[in-house]
Short mmCIF file of C-alpha atoms in Angstrom, two decimals:
data_model
loop_
_atom_site.label_atom_id
_atom_site.label_comp_id
_atom_site.label_asym_id
_atom_site.label_seq_id
_atom_site.Cartn_x
_atom_site.Cartn_y
_atom_site.Cartn_z
CA UNK K 1 -15.25 9.20 -6.80
CA UNK K 2 -16.27 12.70 -5.71
CA UNK K 3 -19.96 12.20 -6.58
CA UNK K 4 -22.18 9.37 -5.29
CA UNK K 5 -22.40 6.31 -7.49
CA UNK K 6 -25.37 6.19 -9.88
CA UNK K 7 -27.45 2.98 -9.99
CA UNK K 8 -30.15 2.41 -12.64
CA UNK K 9 -32.84 -0.21 -11.82
CA UNK K 10 -34.93 -1.59 -14.68
CA UNK K 11 -38.11 -3.65 -14.07
CA UNK K 12 -41.58 -3.60 -15.61
CA UNK K 13 -43.23 -4.21 -12.22
CA UNK K 14 -43.72 -0.98 -10.19
CA UNK K 15 -43.84 -2.96 -6.93
CA UNK K 16 -40.37 -4.37 -7.60
CA UNK K 17 -38.97 -0.92 -8.37
CA UNK K 18 -40.41 0.45 -5.13
CA UNK K 19 -39.06 -2.52 -3.16
CA UNK K 20 -35.58 -2.07 -4.58
CA UNK K 21 -35.66 1.66 -3.79
CA UNK K 22 -36.52 0.81 -0.18
CA UNK K 23 -33.64 -1.67 0.03
CA UNK K 24 -31.19 0.98 -1.20
CA UNK K 25 -32.61 3.84 0.88
CA UNK K 26 -29.76 3.61 3.42
CA UNK K 27 -27.08 3.63 0.71
CA UNK K 28 -25.45 6.74 -0.74
CA UNK K 29 -26.25 5.89 -4.35
CA UNK K 30 -28.19 8.08 -6.77
CA UNK K 31 -30.97 5.65 -7.69
CA UNK K 32 -32.64 5.91 -11.13
CA UNK K 33 -35.52 3.68 -12.32
CA UNK K 34 -36.92 2.59 -15.66
CA UNK K 35 -39.93 0.36 -16.46
CA UNK K 36 -38.59 -0.97 -19.77
CA UNK K 37 -35.40 -1.54 -21.72
CA UNK K 38 -36.24 1.28 -24.11
CA UNK K 39 -36.74 3.76 -21.25
CA UNK K 40 -33.48 2.60 -19.66
CA UNK K 41 -31.55 3.37 -22.87
CA UNK K 42 -33.16 6.82 -23.04
CA UNK K 43 -32.09 7.56 -19.46
CA UNK K 44 -28.54 6.35 -20.09
CA UNK K 45 -28.27 8.61 -23.14
CA UNK K 46 -28.98 11.60 -20.87
CA UNK K 47 -27.34 10.49 -17.63
CA UNK K 48 -24.88 7.55 -17.76
CA UNK K 49 -25.04 5.21 -14.74
CA UNK K 50 -22.22 3.38 -13.00
CA UNK K 51 -24.29 0.23 -12.38
CA UNK K 52 -27.41 -1.14 -14.12
CA UNK K 53 -29.60 -3.77 -12.44
CA UNK K 54 -32.12 -5.17 -14.95
CA UNK K 55 -34.92 -7.70 -14.63
CA UNK K 56 -34.72 -10.46 -17.24
CA UNK K 57 -38.37 -11.13 -18.07
CA UNK K 58 -39.79 -7.89 -19.49
CA UNK K 59 -42.13 -7.30 -22.45
CA UNK K 60 -40.37 -6.21 -25.63
CA UNK K 61 -36.68 -5.96 -24.89
CA UNK K 62 -35.71 -8.50 -22.21
CA UNK K 63 -32.91 -8.00 -19.68
CA UNK K 64 -30.30 -10.03 -21.56
CA UNK K 65 -30.77 -7.96 -24.71
CA UNK K 66 -30.76 -4.69 -22.75
CA UNK K 67 -27.50 -5.56 -20.98
CA UNK K 68 -25.95 -6.60 -24.31
CA UNK K 69 -26.83 -3.21 -25.83
CA UNK K 70 -25.52 -1.39 -22.76
CA UNK K 71 -22.29 -3.37 -22.98
CA UNK K 72 -21.86 -2.24 -26.59
CA UNK K 73 -22.62 1.45 -25.93
CA UNK K 74 -21.43 1.87 -22.33
CA UNK K 75 -18.72 -0.79 -21.75
CA UNK K 76 -17.57 0.77 -18.45
CA UNK K 77 -21.05 0.43 -16.91
CA UNK K 78 -21.31 -2.55 -14.50
CA UNK K 79 -24.21 -4.85 -15.52
CA UNK K 80 -26.24 -7.06 -13.15
CA UNK K 81 -29.11 -9.38 -14.20
CA UNK K 82 -32.17 -9.76 -11.95
CA UNK K 83 -34.03 -12.99 -12.77
CA UNK K 84 -37.29 -14.31 -11.33
CA UNK K 85 -36.30 -17.92 -11.77
CA UNK K 86 -33.16 -19.91 -12.39
CA UNK K 87 -33.23 -19.43 -16.16
CA UNK K 88 -29.90 -20.90 -17.22
CA UNK K 89 -30.37 -19.96 -20.88
CA UNK K 90 -31.05 -16.29 -20.03
CA UNK K 91 -28.11 -16.10 -17.63
CA UNK K 92 -25.81 -17.76 -20.18
CA UNK K 93 -26.92 -15.37 -22.92
CA UNK K 94 -26.46 -12.38 -20.60
CA UNK K 95 -22.94 -13.56 -19.71
CA UNK K 96 -21.96 -14.18 -23.33
CA UNK K 97 -23.60 -11.14 -24.93
CA UNK K 98 -23.82 -8.63 -22.08
CA UNK K 99 -20.71 -9.64 -20.13
CA UNK K 100 -22.63 -9.24 -16.87
CA UNK K 101 -20.84 -8.71 -13.59
CA UNK K 102 -23.32 -10.73 -11.51
CA UNK K 103 -26.85 -12.09 -11.49
CA UNK K 104 -29.38 -12.00 -8.61
CA UNK K 105 -32.29 -14.40 -8.26
CA UNK K 106 -35.75 -13.28 -7.15
CA UNK K 107 -36.76 -13.18 -4.37
CA UNK K 108 -33.51 -11.57 -3.32
CA UNK K 109 -31.94 -11.25 0.10
CA UNK K 110 -31.70 -7.55 0.99
CA UNK K 111 -28.27 -7.82 2.63
CA UNK K 112 -26.88 -9.91 -0.24
CA UNK K 113 -28.21 -7.43 -2.79
CA UNK K 114 -26.66 -4.46 -0.98
CA UNK K 115 -23.35 -6.33 -0.67
CA UNK K 116 -23.31 -7.21 -4.38
CA UNK K 117 -24.03 -3.59 -5.31
CA UNK K 118 -21.26 -2.34 -3.02
CA UNK K 119 -18.83 -4.73 -4.68
CA UNK K 120 -20.04 -3.64 -8.12
CA UNK K 121 -19.57 0.05 -7.30
CA UNK K 122 -16.14 -0.65 -5.80
CA UNK K 123 -15.21 -2.58 -8.95
CA UNK K 124 -16.36 0.33 -11.14
CA UNK K 125 -14.31 2.77 -9.08
CA UNK K 126 -11.20 0.56 -9.18
CA UNK K 127 -11.51 0.21 -12.97
CA UNK K 128 -11.94 3.97 -13.27
CA UNK K 129 -8.81 4.49 -11.18
CA UNK K 130 -6.90 1.88 -13.19
CA UNK K 131 -7.73 3.69 -16.42
CA UNK K 132 -6.65 6.98 -14.87
CA UNK K 133 -3.34 5.46 -13.78
CA UNK K 134 -2.80 3.92 -17.22
CA UNK K 135 -3.27 7.33 -18.80
CA UNK K 136 -0.93 8.85 -16.23
CA UNK K 137 1.63 6.11 -16.89
CA UNK K 138 1.43 6.75 -20.61
CA UNK K 139 2.01 10.46 -20.04
CA UNK K 140 4.93 9.72 -17.74
CA UNK K 141 6.41 7.31 -20.27
CA UNK K 142 6.28 10.00 -22.91
CA UNK K 143 8.01 12.38 -20.52
CA UNK K 144 10.62 9.72 -19.80
CA UNK K 145 11.33 9.35 -23.53
CA UNK K 146 11.90 13.09 -23.76
CA UNK K 147 14.12 12.91 -20.71
CA UNK K 148 16.22 10.11 -22.20
CA UNK K 149 16.63 12.05 -25.43
CA UNK K 150 18.28 14.82 -23.40
CA UNK K 151 20.35 12.44 -21.26
CA UNK K 152 23.73 13.44 -22.63
CA UNK K 153 23.13 17.11 -21.92
CA UNK K 154 21.78 16.35 -18.44
CA UNK K 155 24.91 14.45 -17.38
CA UNK K 156 26.75 17.73 -16.98
CA UNK K 157 23.73 19.22 -15.18
CA UNK K 158 23.66 16.30 -12.74
CA UNK K 159 27.38 16.66 -12.09
CA UNK K 160 26.80 20.33 -11.31
CA UNK K 161 23.86 19.36 -9.11
CA UNK K 162 26.00 16.90 -7.12
CA UNK K 163 28.67 19.58 -6.74
CA UNK K 164 25.98 21.94 -5.50
CA UNK K 165 24.76 19.31 -3.01
CA UNK K 166 28.28 18.90 -1.63
CA UNK K 167 28.62 22.67 -1.41
CA UNK K 168 25.28 22.93 0.40
CA UNK K 169 26.37 20.23 2.85
CA UNK K 170 29.48 22.27 3.70
CA UNK K 171 27.66 25.60 3.95
CA UNK K 172 24.99 24.04 6.18
CA UNK K 173 27.57 23.06 8.80
CA UNK K 174 27.05 26.05 11.07
CA UNK K 175 23.25 25.99 10.76
CA UNK K 176 23.24 22.28 11.60
CA UNK K 177 24.73 23.00 15.01
CA UNK K 178 21.64 25.03 15.87
CA UNK K 179 18.92 23.05 14.09
CA UNK K 180 19.54 19.33 13.54
CA UNK K 181 16.01 18.58 12.42
CA UNK K 182 15.70 21.40 9.87
CA UNK K 183 19.07 20.73 8.28
CA UNK K 184 18.47 17.00 8.08
CA UNK K 185 15.21 17.64 6.25
CA UNK K 186 17.06 19.82 3.74
CA UNK K 187 19.60 17.07 3.07
CA UNK K 188 16.89 14.45 2.82
CA UNK K 189 15.03 16.57 0.26
CA UNK K 190 18.20 16.96 -1.79
CA UNK K 191 18.69 13.20 -1.79
CA UNK K 192 15.13 12.64 -2.93
CA UNK K 193 15.67 15.08 -5.81
CA UNK K 194 18.17 12.60 -7.23
CA UNK K 195 16.62 9.24 -6.33
CA UNK K 196 13.67 7.56 -8.09
CA UNK K 197 10.43 7.56 -6.12
CA UNK K 198 10.65 3.92 -5.01
CA UNK K 199 14.15 4.61 -3.62
CA UNK K 200 12.86 7.47 -1.45
CA UNK K 201 12.58 5.28 1.62
CA UNK K 202 13.97 7.54 4.33
CA UNK K 203 10.57 8.87 5.41
CA UNK K 204 9.14 5.39 6.10
CA UNK K 205 12.34 4.22 7.81
CA UNK K 206 12.25 7.32 10.02
CA UNK K 207 8.63 6.57 10.98
CA UNK K 208 9.51 2.99 11.96
CA UNK K 209 12.52 4.02 14.06
CA UNK K 210 10.65 6.89 15.74
CA UNK K 211 7.73 4.62 16.69
CA UNK K 212 10.01 1.81 17.91
CA UNK K 213 12.01 4.21 20.09
CA UNK K 214 8.83 5.50 21.69
CA UNK K 215 8.21 1.95 22.96
CA UNK K 216 11.93 1.23 23.59
CA UNK K 217 13.41 4.56 24.80
CA UNK K 218 17.13 5.34 24.41
CA UNK K 219 19.12 8.41 25.39
CA UNK K 220 18.33 11.57 23.45
CA UNK K 221 21.70 11.71 21.71
CA UNK K 222 21.36 8.21 20.24
CA UNK K 223 17.74 8.91 19.29
CA UNK K 224 18.80 12.07 17.41
CA UNK K 225 21.63 10.22 15.65
CA UNK K 226 19.30 7.40 14.60
CA UNK K 227 16.67 9.72 13.16
CA UNK K 228 19.29 11.69 11.23
CA UNK K 229 20.87 8.43 10.01
CA UNK K 230 17.46 7.20 8.79
CA UNK K 231 17.03 10.40 6.78
CA UNK K 232 20.53 10.34 5.26
CA UNK K 233 21.54 6.66 5.07
CA UNK K 234 21.33 6.53 1.24
CA UNK K 235 23.40 9.68 0.69
CA UNK K 236 26.18 7.54 -0.79
CA UNK K 237 23.92 6.53 -3.69
CA UNK K 238 23.81 10.07 -5.10
CA UNK K 239 26.74 9.39 -7.43
CA UNK K 240 25.13 6.26 -8.94
CA UNK K 241 23.92 6.37 -12.53
CA UNK K 242 20.31 5.59 -13.47
CA UNK K 243 21.04 1.98 -14.41
CA UNK K 244 22.53 1.17 -11.02
CA UNK K 245 19.71 2.99 -9.20
CA UNK K 246 17.19 0.79 -11.00
CA UNK K 247 18.72 -2.51 -9.87
CA UNK K 248 17.80 -4.56 -6.82
CA UNK K 249 20.93 -5.26 -4.78
CA UNK K 250 20.72 -9.02 -5.44
CA UNK K 251 21.03 -8.28 -9.19
CA UNK K 252 24.30 -6.34 -8.82
CA UNK K 253 27.53 -8.09 -9.81
CA UNK K 254 31.14 -7.17 -10.42
CA UNK K 255 31.79 -3.44 -10.51
CA UNK K 256 28.14 -2.68 -9.70
CA UNK K 257 28.38 -4.80 -6.56
CA UNK K 258 31.62 -3.06 -5.57
CA UNK K 259 29.96 0.37 -5.90
CA UNK K 260 26.97 -0.82 -3.88
CA UNK K 261 29.21 -2.05 -1.05
CA UNK K 262 30.86 1.38 -0.86
CA UNK K 263 27.73 3.50 -0.40
CA UNK K 264 27.57 3.30 3.46
CA UNK K 265 31.26 4.17 3.76
CA UNK K 266 30.94 7.02 1.25
CA UNK K 267 27.96 8.52 3.10
CA UNK K 268 29.78 8.18 6.42
CA UNK K 269 32.84 9.98 5.07
CA UNK K 270 30.76 12.82 3.62
CA UNK K 271 28.93 13.38 6.90
CA UNK K 272 32.06 13.15 9.06
CA UNK K 273 32.99 16.56 7.67
CA UNK K 274 30.12 17.97 9.77
CA UNK K 275 30.80 17.62 13.48
CA UNK K 276 27.13 17.50 14.60
CA UNK K 277 26.60 14.53 12.28
CA UNK K 278 29.48 12.38 13.52
CA UNK K 279 27.16 10.08 15.47
CA UNK K 280 24.79 9.60 12.53
CA UNK K 281 27.74 9.10 10.17
CA UNK K 282 29.04 6.23 12.31
CA UNK K 283 25.64 4.49 12.29
CA UNK K 284 25.35 4.87 8.52
CA UNK K 285 28.90 3.61 7.92
CA UNK K 286 28.26 0.36 9.82
CA UNK K 287 24.57 -0.28 9.07
CA UNK K 288 25.43 -2.93 6.44
CA UNK K 289 27.55 -5.00 8.85
CA UNK K 290 26.19 -8.45 9.72
CA UNK K 291 25.87 -10.20 13.06
CA UNK K 292 28.06 -13.10 11.82
CA UNK K 293 30.80 -10.78 10.53
CA UNK K 294 30.13 -11.22 6.80
CA UNK K 295 28.92 -7.65 6.20
CA UNK K 296 30.73 -4.54 5.00
CA UNK K 297 32.75 -2.32 5.06
CA UNK K 298 34.76 -3.61 8.08
CA UNK K 299 33.34 -7.09 8.75
CA UNK K 300 32.39 -6.15 12.31
CA UNK K 301 30.73 -8.91 14.30
CA UNK K 302 28.00 -9.09 16.96
CA UNK K 303 28.40 -6.51 19.76
CA UNK K 304 31.23 -4.77 17.88
CA UNK K 305 28.54 -3.37 15.57
CA UNK K 306 27.03 -0.22 17.17
CA UNK K 307 23.53 -0.90 18.51
CA UNK K 308 22.08 1.98 16.50
CA UNK K 309 23.59 0.60 13.28
CA UNK K 310 22.00 -2.80 14.03
CA UNK K 311 18.59 -1.18 14.45
CA UNK K 312 19.03 0.97 11.33
CA UNK K 313 19.91 -2.16 9.28
CA UNK K 314 16.76 -3.95 10.43
CA UNK K 315 14.51 -0.99 9.60
CA UNK K 316 16.21 -0.32 6.24
CA UNK K 317 15.85 -3.95 5.16
CA UNK K 318 12.22 -4.11 6.36
CA UNK K 319 11.26 -1.17 4.08
CA UNK K 320 13.59 -1.93 1.17
CA UNK K 321 12.37 -5.54 0.93
CA UNK K 322 8.84 -4.21 0.42
CA UNK K 323 10.04 -1.67 -2.19
CA UNK K 324 11.89 -4.30 -4.28
CA UNK K 325 15.30 -2.71 -3.61
CA UNK K 326 16.96 -5.85 -2.20
CA UNK K 327 15.34 -8.78 -4.00
CA UNK K 328 14.19 -8.62 -7.61
CA UNK K 329 10.59 -8.53 -6.45
CA UNK K 330 8.40 -6.72 -3.95
CA UNK K 331 8.08 -8.65 -0.69
CA UNK K 332 4.84 -8.38 1.28
CA UNK K 333 4.91 -6.78 4.72
CA UNK K 334 4.28 -10.14 6.48
CA UNK K 335 6.99 -11.89 4.48
CA UNK K 336 9.45 -9.07 5.16
CA UNK K 337 8.91 -9.61 8.90
CA UNK K 338 9.40 -13.35 8.43
CA UNK K 339 12.73 -12.73 6.68
CA UNK K 340 13.89 -10.54 9.59
CA UNK K 341 13.10 -13.47 11.90
CA UNK K 342 14.67 -16.07 9.62
CA UNK K 343 17.97 -14.19 9.24
CA UNK K 344 18.29 -13.32 12.94
CA UNK K 345 21.59 -14.62 14.28
CA UNK K 346 23.24 -14.45 10.86
CA UNK K 347 22.48 -11.00 9.44
CA UNK K 348 20.69 -9.37 12.37
CA UNK K 349 21.08 -9.06 16.12
CA UNK K 350 18.74 -11.89 17.26
CA UNK K 351 17.40 -10.12 20.34
CA UNK K 352 16.87 -6.78 18.61
CA UNK K 353 15.28 -8.53 15.61
CA UNK K 354 12.83 -10.31 17.92
CA UNK K 355 11.86 -7.03 19.61
CA UNK K 356 11.38 -5.11 16.34
CA UNK K 357 9.38 -7.90 14.65
CA UNK K 358 7.11 -8.24 17.71
CA UNK K 359 6.57 -4.46 17.69
CA UNK K 360 5.77 -4.30 13.96
CA UNK K 361 3.38 -7.22 14.20
CA UNK K 362 1.20 -5.10 16.49
CA UNK K 363 1.93 -1.59 15.18
CA UNK K 364 2.09 -0.16 11.68
CA UNK K 365 4.08 3.11 11.61
CA UNK K 366 5.28 2.22 8.09
CA UNK K 367 1.63 2.19 6.93
CA UNK K 368 0.94 5.69 8.23
CA UNK K 369 -0.64 4.51 11.50
CA UNK K 370 0.94 6.08 14.58
CA UNK K 371 -1.95 5.32 16.97
CA UNK K 372 -0.53 2.90 19.54
CA UNK K 373 -3.96 1.28 20.02
CA UNK K 374 -4.04 0.17 16.36
CA UNK K 375 -2.53 -3.22 15.56
CA UNK K 376 -1.50 -4.66 12.18
CA UNK K 377 -2.39 -8.35 12.39
CA UNK K 378 -2.49 -11.29 10.00
CA UNK K 379 -5.75 -13.25 9.91
CA UNK K 380 -4.44 -16.06 12.14
CA UNK K 381 -3.92 -13.54 14.97
CA UNK K 382 -7.37 -11.93 14.77
CA UNK K 383 -9.83 -12.36 17.62
CA UNK K 384 -13.62 -11.87 17.77
CA UNK K 385 -14.58 -8.38 18.97
CA UNK K 386 -11.73 -6.54 17.26
CA UNK K 387 -12.78 -3.49 15.23
CA UNK K 388 -11.50 -2.89 11.68
CA UNK K 389 -10.01 0.63 11.40
CA UNK K 390 -9.37 0.66 7.64
CA UNK K 391 -11.35 -0.80 4.71
CA UNK K 392 -10.10 -4.21 3.57
CA UNK K 393 -9.97 -4.81 -0.19
CA UNK K 394 -9.30 -7.98 -2.14
CA UNK K 395 -6.34 -8.43 -4.47
CA UNK K 396 -8.67 -7.40 -7.32
CA UNK K 397 -9.65 -4.20 -5.51
CA UNK K 398 -13.10 -5.33 -4.32
CA UNK K 399 -14.24 -4.11 -0.91
CA UNK K 400 -14.28 -7.08 1.47
CA UNK K 401 -14.92 -5.37 4.84
CA UNK K 402 -15.85 -1.81 5.79
CA UNK K 403 -14.00 0.31 8.31
CA UNK K 404 -15.71 0.03 11.70
CA UNK K 405 -16.79 -3.60 11.17
CA UNK K 406 -16.62 -5.75 14.31
CA UNK K 407 -14.95 -9.06 13.62
CA UNK K 408 -16.74 -12.27 14.55
CA UNK K 409 -15.43 -15.81 14.70
CA UNK K 410 -17.36 -16.71 11.55
CA UNK K 411 -16.06 -13.66 9.69
CA UNK K 412 -12.46 -14.47 10.66
CA UNK K 413 -12.90 -18.06 9.44
CA UNK K 414 -14.26 -16.77 6.11
CA UNK K 415 -11.26 -14.45 5.67
CA UNK K 416 -8.82 -17.29 6.33
CA UNK K 417 -10.71 -19.50 3.86
CA UNK K 418 -10.73 -16.69 1.27
CA UNK K 419 -6.96 -16.30 1.66
CA UNK K 420 -6.59 -19.96 0.76
CA UNK K 421 -8.60 -19.64 -2.44
CA UNK K 422 -6.84 -16.40 -3.47
CA UNK K 423 -3.31 -17.54 -2.45
CA UNK K 424 -2.72 -14.27 -0.61
CA UNK K 425 -2.13 -13.15 2.98
CA UNK K 426 -3.95 -10.09 4.33
CA UNK K 427 -2.78 -7.74 7.07
CA UNK K 428 -5.69 -5.99 8.84
CA UNK K 429 -5.49 -2.79 10.85
CA UNK K 430 -7.64 -3.37 13.95
CA UNK K 431 -8.14 -2.17 17.49
CA UNK K 432 -9.78 -3.73 20.50
CA UNK K 433 -13.24 -2.39 21.43
CA UNK K 434 -13.27 0.43 23.98
CA UNK K 435 -13.21 -1.16 27.46
CA UNK K 436 -15.50 1.49 28.97
CA UNK K 437 -18.04 0.92 26.20
CA UNK K 438 -17.92 -2.82 26.88
CA UNK K 439 -18.51 -2.22 30.59
CA UNK K 440 -21.53 0.00 29.80
CA UNK K 441 -22.94 -2.63 27.42
CA UNK K 442 -22.57 -5.36 30.05
CA UNK K 443 -24.20 -3.19 32.74
CA UNK K 444 -27.17 -2.51 30.45
CA UNK K 445 -27.67 -6.23 29.87
#
């Protein structure tokens, strides 16, 4: 949200209102107050709030009734009940009639209250974003219907577009000799014009390869070939129709499977027409070969597969597993790494697989993090003293930990326990505390 969240506090006791304002003084919220349910409704009519915190026991309209009326008129507003005693009937009525998000007992704990409000605001923002995305999806679906209605006419346009792409590939031959990077970007953009968004994986694969090669240097020629191959590896899919593009590879059978198995060879043949791309074309042609010889197109085995093609295969599968392009589901980052380990020795070069998995367990170039000091770790690898470098949210979108939070042993144990209850595995982006700062802290003590 571009503006600070608005929180309305309702209580008939001025001392309570002042106390709550003090508690929230360090927060970024716009805090509004009302001394009665009637006044609260008047304020909401003029200035809707994101979150309402209401005392239960108030003269006239009590908190449960107020939250029920707010729920009816402002359903998006997050409602929290503040009760001076454990009044089960009032809480039950507020849940049933007002659909409250949470209730807080007096006297409250300041830290708990701030944490609950942060979660409430985060929940409001996530719901707001969900509604925005639903509206966007509806708009896109309508556009898709219009697109499908024109499909027959667009077939000829696509054929012309593919012909134009081939023509551009030929005409770019001379320029490619002088500028590999620029020309590769042009080709990659042309590919992305044809492929659906979730198939536009070349950017992430390039990031992974570039970061891995910084830690495991190779000669400049092989590095250039690998980066160009990462940008152009799916060139052979340009001739696929929409139905085939929408399938995960495990769901392809018969003729569809045959076309899938030809895409590396087709891309390699297209690029072999351009002399500066011969090295990249060879890596693309063989990147679907398997360590045990069961791959395609030539059933190469072990060391007969070019090293660059072996690395490209690992990086392609790592990203495509997460995008749902191989299996008929999206695989989490941690599980994708586990599959690379599990299939080492059959599909992948075992030594290269071990090196890449170890690298990606500590670095996250595929998540937009190029800082070598930042590590992507599962909860079982966390250690006290590590600093969180990106907010951690729950599966439901609630903020669990803020960026900059120092992890403690107790906090790590709570995260592991929370994973068990939610049946989910989290990957945290963390870095170790600055060593010089630690030395200064120890000297001061």
